[in-house]
Amino acid sequence: APIRIRGKWGFIDKRETIKVQPKYDSVLAFRNGLSTVVKSGLYGLVDRDGNVELAPEYESIIPLENGGFVIVRDGKKGLANQHGRSLFWPRFDEVYDLDNGSVIVERNHHFGLMGLDGSSPIPMIYNALIYDPFRQLYLAELPGEPFEVKSGN
């Protein structure tokens, strides 16, 4: 449970033992074993034992439906997996969660596909990339070319 001591937040367990030292400006509820914490206006992730999984150095951390996180730094977006491990340093303009273990990423109006396992099955060379969840296929467009079908595997 969250606890506030001298204006700072941390967590205690059911026996009221401090598990995460109260040194954060704010904390969010645990999700998949990780809590988003804020220190000096920057966001990070800690586990239930107080281990820092991502240091508080991000402008924002956005949880994804599939358990991962979009991490934002200097206005660019990156990706961390469900354990808080950074997969892709924030370098993308947008990250679109597909809720299937993959995300479509956009940088400089080019699109590609990244997996939460760190893979990059569709390179960032397309003008457009659209996911069809019913057929589990991707439609990709190259400059001056018709859409082509990609599997994402």
mmCIF file of C-alpha atoms in Angstrom:
data_model
loop_
_atom_site.group_PDB
_atom_site.id
_atom_site.type_symbol
_atom_site.label_atom_id
_atom_site.label_comp_id
_atom_site.label_asym_id
_atom_site.label_seq_id
_atom_site.Cartn_x
_atom_site.Cartn_y
_atom_site.Cartn_z
ATOM 1 C CA ALA A 1 0.000 0.000 0.000
ATOM 2 C CA PRO A 2 1.208 3.531 -0.614
ATOM 3 C CA ILE A 3 2.492 5.456 2.400
ATOM 4 C CA ARG A 4 3.363 9.122 2.818
ATOM 5 C CA ILE A 5 6.031 10.195 5.306
ATOM 6 C CA ARG A 6 7.259 13.808 5.569
ATOM 7 C CA GLY A 7 5.634 14.656 2.252
ATOM 8 C CA LYS A 8 7.258 11.815 0.282
ATOM 9 C CA TRP A 9 5.654 8.608 -1.008
ATOM 10 C CA GLY A 10 6.705 4.966 -0.880
ATOM 11 C CA PHE A 11 5.084 1.574 -0.261
ATOM 12 C CA ILE A 12 4.560 -0.763 2.677
ATOM 13 C CA ASP A 13 3.562 -4.433 2.645
ATOM 14 C CA LYS A 14 0.712 -6.100 4.595
ATOM 15 C CA ARG A 15 2.890 -6.256 7.732
ATOM 16 C CA GLU A 16 3.478 -2.499 7.422
ATOM 17 C CA THR A 17 7.147 -3.038 6.557
ATOM 18 C CA ILE A 18 8.503 -0.356 4.252
ATOM 19 C CA LYS A 19 9.267 -1.990 0.881
ATOM 20 C CA VAL A 20 9.807 1.158 -1.211
ATOM 21 C CA GLN A 21 11.406 4.005 0.705
ATOM 22 C CA PRO A 22 9.252 7.149 0.808
ATOM 23 C CA LYS A 23 11.430 9.358 -1.385
ATOM 24 C CA TYR A 24 9.089 10.036 -4.309
ATOM 25 C CA ASP A 25 6.849 13.035 -4.976
ATOM 26 C CA SER A 26 4.096 10.645 -6.083
ATOM 27 C CA VAL A 27 3.556 6.957 -6.830
ATOM 28 C CA LEU A 28 0.959 5.039 -8.823
ATOM 29 C CA ALA A 29 -0.534 1.654 -7.986
ATOM 30 C CA PHE A 30 1.495 -1.405 -8.978
ATOM 31 C CA ARG A 31 0.735 -2.867 -12.391
ATOM 32 C CA ASN A 32 2.387 -6.171 -13.345
ATOM 33 C CA GLY A 33 4.677 -5.794 -10.344
ATOM 34 C CA LEU A 34 5.872 -2.267 -11.224
ATOM 35 C CA SER A 35 4.891 1.157 -9.958
ATOM 36 C CA THR A 36 5.387 4.400 -11.843
ATOM 37 C CA VAL A 37 7.095 6.871 -9.513
ATOM 38 C CA VAL A 38 7.731 10.607 -9.842
ATOM 39 C CA LYS A 39 10.780 12.373 -8.441
ATOM 40 C CA SER A 40 11.561 16.028 -9.201
ATOM 41 C CA GLY A 41 8.966 15.950 -11.997
ATOM 42 C CA LEU A 42 10.516 12.968 -13.797
ATOM 43 C CA TYR A 43 9.025 9.473 -14.082
ATOM 44 C CA GLY A 44 10.566 6.067 -13.417
ATOM 45 C CA LEU A 45 9.598 2.494 -12.488
ATOM 46 C CA VAL A 46 10.252 0.540 -9.267
ATOM 47 C CA ASP A 47 9.372 -3.031 -8.351
ATOM 48 C CA ARG A 48 7.638 -4.196 -5.152
ATOM 49 C CA ASP A 49 10.986 -4.564 -3.355
ATOM 50 C CA GLY A 50 12.041 -1.000 -4.146
ATOM 51 C CA ASN A 51 14.489 -1.914 -6.910
ATOM 52 C CA VAL A 52 14.665 0.834 -9.536
ATOM 53 C CA GLU A 53 13.879 -0.745 -12.918
ATOM 54 C CA LEU A 54 13.897 2.554 -14.829
ATOM 55 C CA ALA A 55 15.483 5.570 -13.149
ATOM 56 C CA PRO A 56 13.245 8.651 -12.833
ATOM 57 C CA GLU A 57 14.558 10.422 -15.936
ATOM 58 C CA TYR A 58 11.540 10.402 -18.253
ATOM 59 C CA GLU A 59 8.950 13.098 -18.988
ATOM 60 C CA SER A 60 6.229 10.460 -18.959
ATOM 61 C CA ILE A 61 5.701 6.709 -18.736
ATOM 62 C CA ILE A 62 2.536 5.366 -20.361
ATOM 63 C CA PRO A 63 1.414 1.786 -19.592
ATOM 64 C CA LEU A 64 0.371 -0.319 -22.584
ATOM 65 C CA GLU A 65 -2.456 -2.871 -22.578
ATOM 66 C CA ASN A 66 0.005 -5.692 -23.277
ATOM 67 C CA GLY A 67 2.077 -4.908 -20.161
ATOM 68 C CA GLY A 68 4.857 -2.820 -21.689
ATOM 69 C CA PHE A 69 5.441 0.903 -21.331
ATOM 70 C CA VAL A 70 5.936 3.845 -23.660
ATOM 71 C CA ILE A 71 8.731 5.981 -22.227
ATOM 72 C CA VAL A 72 9.007 9.658 -23.195
ATOM 73 C CA ARG A 73 12.175 11.755 -23.072
ATOM 74 C CA ASP A 74 12.892 15.048 -24.845
ATOM 75 C CA GLY A 75 9.534 14.727 -26.618
ATOM 76 C CA LYS A 76 10.499 11.402 -28.234
ATOM 77 C CA LYS A 77 8.956 8.030 -27.416
ATOM 78 C CA GLY A 78 10.619 4.708 -26.719
ATOM 79 C CA LEU A 79 9.577 1.346 -25.354
ATOM 80 C CA ALA A 80 10.152 -0.681 -22.189
ATOM 81 C CA ASN A 81 8.943 -4.231 -21.680
ATOM 82 C CA GLN A 82 6.633 -5.455 -18.906
ATOM 83 C CA HIS A 83 9.647 -5.847 -16.581
ATOM 84 C CA GLY A 84 10.695 -2.220 -17.051
ATOM 85 C CA ARG A 85 13.691 -3.068 -19.239
ATOM 86 C CA SER A 86 14.248 -0.435 -21.912
ATOM 87 C CA LEU A 87 13.890 -2.013 -25.370
ATOM 88 C CA PHE A 88 14.137 1.072 -27.562
ATOM 89 C CA TRP A 89 15.584 4.390 -26.446
ATOM 90 C CA PRO A 90 13.120 7.286 -26.983
ATOM 91 C CA ARG A 91 13.663 8.215 -30.625
ATOM 92 C CA PHE A 92 10.207 7.875 -32.188
ATOM 93 C CA ASP A 93 7.604 10.555 -32.865
ATOM 94 C CA GLU A 94 4.746 8.142 -32.079
ATOM 95 C CA VAL A 95 4.247 4.621 -30.737
ATOM 96 C CA TYR A 96 0.899 2.909 -31.437
ATOM 97 C CA ASP A 97 -0.013 -0.062 -29.233
ATOM 98 C CA LEU A 98 -1.563 -2.955 -31.178
ATOM 99 C CA ASP A 99 -2.326 -5.007 -28.049
ATOM 100 C CA ASN A 100 -0.707 -8.058 -29.677
ATOM 101 C CA GLY A 101 2.862 -7.848 -28.381
ATOM 102 C CA SER A 102 3.868 -5.371 -31.094
ATOM 103 C CA VAL A 103 3.735 -1.638 -31.660
ATOM 104 C CA ILE A 104 3.768 0.453 -34.814
ATOM 105 C CA VAL A 105 6.431 3.149 -34.528
ATOM 106 C CA GLU A 106 6.672 6.387 -36.491
ATOM 107 C CA ARG A 107 9.687 8.640 -37.038
ATOM 108 C CA ASN A 108 9.912 11.411 -39.638
ATOM 109 C CA HIS A 109 6.704 10.148 -41.325
ATOM 110 C CA HIS A 110 8.108 6.625 -41.757
ATOM 111 C CA PHE A 111 6.492 3.621 -40.095
ATOM 112 C CA GLY A 112 7.734 0.232 -38.923
ATOM 113 C CA LEU A 113 6.847 -2.562 -36.513
ATOM 114 C CA MET A 114 8.616 -3.314 -33.218
ATOM 115 C CA GLY A 115 7.993 -6.220 -30.867
ATOM 116 C CA LEU A 116 7.955 -6.123 -27.075
ATOM 117 C CA ASP A 117 10.609 -8.835 -27.268
ATOM 118 C CA GLY A 118 13.025 -6.311 -28.840
ATOM 119 C CA SER A 119 12.531 -7.511 -32.411
ATOM 120 C CA SER A 120 11.958 -5.314 -35.455
ATOM 121 C CA PRO A 121 9.993 -7.513 -37.918
ATOM 122 C CA ILE A 122 8.972 -4.700 -40.312
ATOM 123 C CA PRO A 123 11.626 -2.028 -40.984
ATOM 124 C CA MET A 124 10.855 1.703 -40.729
ATOM 125 C CA ILE A 125 10.756 2.398 -44.462
ATOM 126 C CA TYR A 126 7.025 2.687 -45.104
ATOM 127 C CA ASN A 127 4.876 5.797 -45.680
ATOM 128 C CA ALA A 128 1.965 4.005 -44.029
ATOM 129 C CA LEU A 129 1.538 0.842 -41.975
ATOM 130 C CA ILE A 130 -1.924 -0.409 -41.029
ATOM 131 C CA TYR A 131 -2.734 -3.465 -38.918
ATOM 132 C CA ASP A 132 -5.734 -5.706 -39.701
ATOM 133 C CA PRO A 133 -6.445 -7.529 -36.408
ATOM 134 C CA PHE A 134 -8.972 -9.916 -37.989
ATOM 135 C CA ARG A 135 -6.523 -11.332 -40.523
ATOM 136 C CA GLN A 136 -3.474 -10.494 -38.364
ATOM 137 C CA LEU A 137 -1.784 -8.895 -41.353
ATOM 138 C CA TYR A 138 -0.229 -5.516 -42.051
ATOM 139 C CA LEU A 139 -0.752 -3.276 -45.063
ATOM 140 C CA ALA A 140 2.413 -1.339 -45.874
ATOM 141 C CA GLU A 141 2.931 1.429 -48.425
ATOM 142 C CA LEU A 142 6.223 2.442 -50.016
ATOM 143 C CA PRO A 143 6.525 5.788 -51.864
ATOM 144 C CA GLY A 144 4.897 5.477 -55.296
ATOM 145 C CA GLU A 145 3.993 1.806 -54.755
ATOM 146 C CA PRO A 146 0.632 0.146 -54.035
ATOM 147 C CA PHE A 147 -0.002 -1.285 -50.569
ATOM 148 C CA GLU A 148 1.633 -4.647 -49.933
ATOM 149 C CA VAL A 149 0.684 -7.275 -47.365
ATOM 150 C CA LYS A 150 3.165 -8.104 -44.582
ATOM 151 C CA SER A 151 2.865 -10.813 -41.938
ATOM 152 C CA GLY A 152 4.836 -9.162 -39.138
ATOM 153 C CA ASN A 153 6.632 -12.423 -38.270
#
